[in-house]
PDB file of C-alpha atoms in Angstrom:
ATOM      1  CA  UNK I  25     -41.814  73.063-122.971  1.00 71.00           C
ATOM      2  CA  UNK I  26     -40.348  69.532-123.268  1.00 78.00           C
ATOM      3  CA  UNK I  27     -42.470  66.501-123.641  1.00 84.00           C
ATOM      4  CA  UNK I  28     -42.387  63.538-121.639  1.00 87.00           C
ATOM      5  CA  UNK I  29     -44.112  60.137-121.632  1.00 89.00           C
ATOM      6  CA  UNK I  30     -45.827  59.183-118.508  1.00 94.00           C
ATOM      7  CA  UNK I  31     -44.667  55.850-116.944  1.00 93.00           C
ATOM      8  CA  UNK I  32     -47.504  55.732-114.371  1.00 95.00           C
ATOM      9  CA  UNK I  33     -51.099  57.363-114.163  1.00 96.00           C
ATOM     10  CA  UNK I  34     -50.676  60.823-113.121  1.00 95.00           C
ATOM     11  CA  UNK I  35     -52.710  64.246-112.854  1.00 93.00           C
ATOM     12  CA  UNK I  36     -51.409  67.412-114.578  1.00 91.00           C
ATOM     13  CA  UNK I  37     -53.480  70.496-114.566  1.00 91.00           C
ATOM     14  CA  UNK I  38     -56.544  68.774-113.361  1.00 92.00           C
ATOM     15  CA  UNK I  39     -56.367  66.153-116.034  1.00 93.00           C
ATOM     16  CA  UNK I  40     -55.526  62.323-115.827  1.00 96.00           C
ATOM     17  CA  UNK I  41     -52.521  61.365-117.935  1.00 94.00           C
ATOM     18  CA  UNK I  42     -52.423  57.569-118.690  1.00 96.00           C
ATOM     19  CA  UNK I  43     -49.569  55.602-118.825  1.00 95.00           C
ATOM     20  CA  UNK I  44     -47.620  56.028-122.338  1.00 93.00           C
ATOM     21  CA  UNK I  45     -49.253  59.377-122.751  1.00 94.00           C
ATOM     22  CA  UNK I  46     -47.550  62.399-123.702  1.00 91.00           C
ATOM     23  CA  UNK I  47     -47.391  65.393-121.398  1.00 92.00           C
ATOM     24  CA  UNK I  48     -45.619  68.930-121.438  1.00 89.00           C
ATOM     25  CA  UNK I  49     -43.617  69.518-118.176  1.00 86.00           C
ATOM     26  CA  UNK I  50     -40.987  71.907-117.014  1.00 83.00           C
ATOM     27  CA  UNK I  51     -37.550  70.378-116.239  1.00 76.00           C
ATOM     28  CA  UNK I  52     -38.383  70.989-112.630  1.00 82.00           C
ATOM     29  CA  UNK I  53     -41.889  69.173-112.637  1.00 88.00           C
ATOM     30  CA  UNK I  54     -39.932  66.414-114.425  1.00 84.00           C
ATOM     31  CA  UNK I  55     -37.233  66.083-111.725  1.00 83.00           C
ATOM     32  CA  UNK I  56     -39.851  66.005-109.094  1.00 89.00           C
ATOM     33  CA  UNK I  57     -41.821  63.173-110.962  1.00 92.00           C
ATOM     34  CA  UNK I  58     -38.613  61.270-111.213  1.00 89.00           C
ATOM     35  CA  UNK I  59     -39.036  57.753-112.824  1.00 89.00           C
ATOM     36  CA  UNK I  60     -42.692  58.279-113.354  1.00 93.00           C
ATOM     37  CA  UNK I  61     -41.995  60.153-116.685  1.00 90.00           C
ATOM     38  CA  UNK I  62     -39.495  59.762-119.496  1.00 86.00           C
ATOM     39  CA  UNK I  63     -38.182  62.615-121.721  1.00 82.00           C
ATOM     40  CA  UNK I  64     -39.058  62.441-125.305  1.00 80.00           C
ATOM     41  CA  UNK I  65     -36.316  63.652-127.461  1.00 68.00           C
ATOM     42  CA  UNK I  66     -37.965  65.827-130.091  1.00 58.00           C
ATOM     43  CA  UNK I  67     -36.641  65.292-133.541  1.00 51.00           C
ATOM     44  CA  UNK I  68     -33.985  67.899-134.317  1.00 48.00           C
ATOM     45  CA  UNK I  69     -35.106  69.054-137.682  1.00 48.00           C
ATOM     46  CA  UNK I  70     -31.480  69.168-139.165  1.00 44.00           C
ATOM     47  CA  UNK I  71     -28.465  66.984-138.767  1.00 56.00           C
ATOM     48  CA  UNK I  72     -26.031  69.850-137.700  1.00 82.00           C
ATOM     49  CA  UNK I  73     -27.095  71.547-134.321  1.00 88.00           C
ATOM     50  CA  UNK I  74     -25.842  74.856-135.616  1.00 88.00           C
ATOM     51  CA  UNK I  75     -28.742  74.702-138.342  1.00 84.00           C
ATOM     52  CA  UNK I  76     -31.216  74.965-135.574  1.00 84.00           C
ATOM     53  CA  UNK I  77     -32.378  78.253-133.984  1.00 87.00           C
ATOM     54  CA  UNK I  78     -31.243  79.315-130.379  1.00 90.00           C
ATOM     55  CA  UNK I  79     -35.001  78.606-129.227  1.00 87.00           C
ATOM     56  CA  UNK I  80     -34.951  75.177-130.388  1.00 85.00           C
ATOM     57  CA  UNK I  81     -31.324  74.573-128.917  1.00 90.00           C
ATOM     58  CA  UNK I  82     -32.859  75.890-125.659  1.00 89.00           C
ATOM     59  CA  UNK I  83     -35.829  73.636-125.759  1.00 85.00           C
ATOM     60  CA  UNK I  84     -33.576  70.461-126.392  1.00 86.00           C
ATOM     61  CA  UNK I  85     -31.213  71.675-123.642  1.00 89.00           C
ATOM     62  CA  UNK I  86     -33.948  71.893-121.184  1.00 87.00           C
ATOM     63  CA  UNK I  87     -35.209  68.357-122.017  1.00 84.00           C
ATOM     64  CA  UNK I  88     -31.755  67.110-121.359  1.00 88.00           C
ATOM     65  CA  UNK I  89     -31.588  68.826-118.132  1.00 90.00           C
ATOM     66  CA  UNK I  90     -28.539  71.005-119.021  1.00 92.00           C
ATOM     67  CA  UNK I  91     -27.732  73.590-116.170  1.00 94.00           C
ATOM     68  CA  UNK I  92     -27.931  77.306-116.938  1.00 95.00           C
ATOM     69  CA  UNK I  93     -28.886  76.728-120.724  1.00 93.00           C
ATOM     70  CA  UNK I  94     -31.288  79.640-120.497  1.00 92.00           C
ATOM     71  CA  UNK I  95     -28.434  82.130-120.202  1.00 95.00           C
ATOM     72  CA  UNK I  96     -26.223  80.261-122.798  1.00 95.00           C
ATOM     73  CA  UNK I  97     -25.401  81.783-126.391  1.00 96.00           C
ATOM     74  CA  UNK I  98     -26.066  79.514-129.439  1.00 95.00           C
ATOM     75  CA  UNK I  99     -22.182  78.329-129.450  1.00 95.00           C
ATOM     76  CA  UNK I 100     -22.450  77.639-125.737  1.00 96.00           C
ATOM     77  CA  UNK I 101     -25.664  75.653-126.146  1.00 95.00           C
ATOM     78  CA  UNK I 102     -24.341  73.563-128.958  1.00 94.00           C
ATOM     79  CA  UNK I 103     -21.235  72.780-126.793  1.00 95.00           C
ATOM     80  CA  UNK I 104     -23.145  71.752-123.893  1.00 94.00           C
ATOM     81  CA  UNK I 105     -25.510  69.578-125.719  1.00 92.00           C
ATOM     82  CA  UNK I 106     -22.725  67.817-127.657  1.00 92.00           C
ATOM     83  CA  UNK I 107     -20.991  67.377-124.172  1.00 92.00           C
ATOM     84  CA  UNK I 108     -24.175  65.916-122.621  1.00 87.00           C
ATOM     85  CA  UNK I 109     -24.884  63.616-125.650  1.00 85.00           C
ATOM     86  CA  UNK I 110     -21.255  62.285-125.282  1.00 85.00           C
ATOM     87  CA  UNK I 111     -21.808  61.532-121.761  1.00 82.00           C
ATOM     88  CA  UNK I 112     -24.953  59.637-122.149  1.00 71.00           C
ATOM     89  CA  UNK I 113     -23.628  57.707-125.175  1.00 63.00           C
TER      90      UNK I 113
END
């Protein structure tokens, strides 16, 4: 699951999450919380996206809120991630 930084005091799984603490959330949970959390972009261990596994790419895609990432093949994931990075730049 992607990691997020809390921008407010939250409760998650019955525990208090303080401001600036990390919490693992689904994309749906993060969307519901809105600006109360900020996605933490996990470091990609290689400079080239193609060097990452499909699972790593799917984790990155989920954190970037790319629609339909769960059904994508590796080359589709790479293309979607690159396109999302260009839009956000």
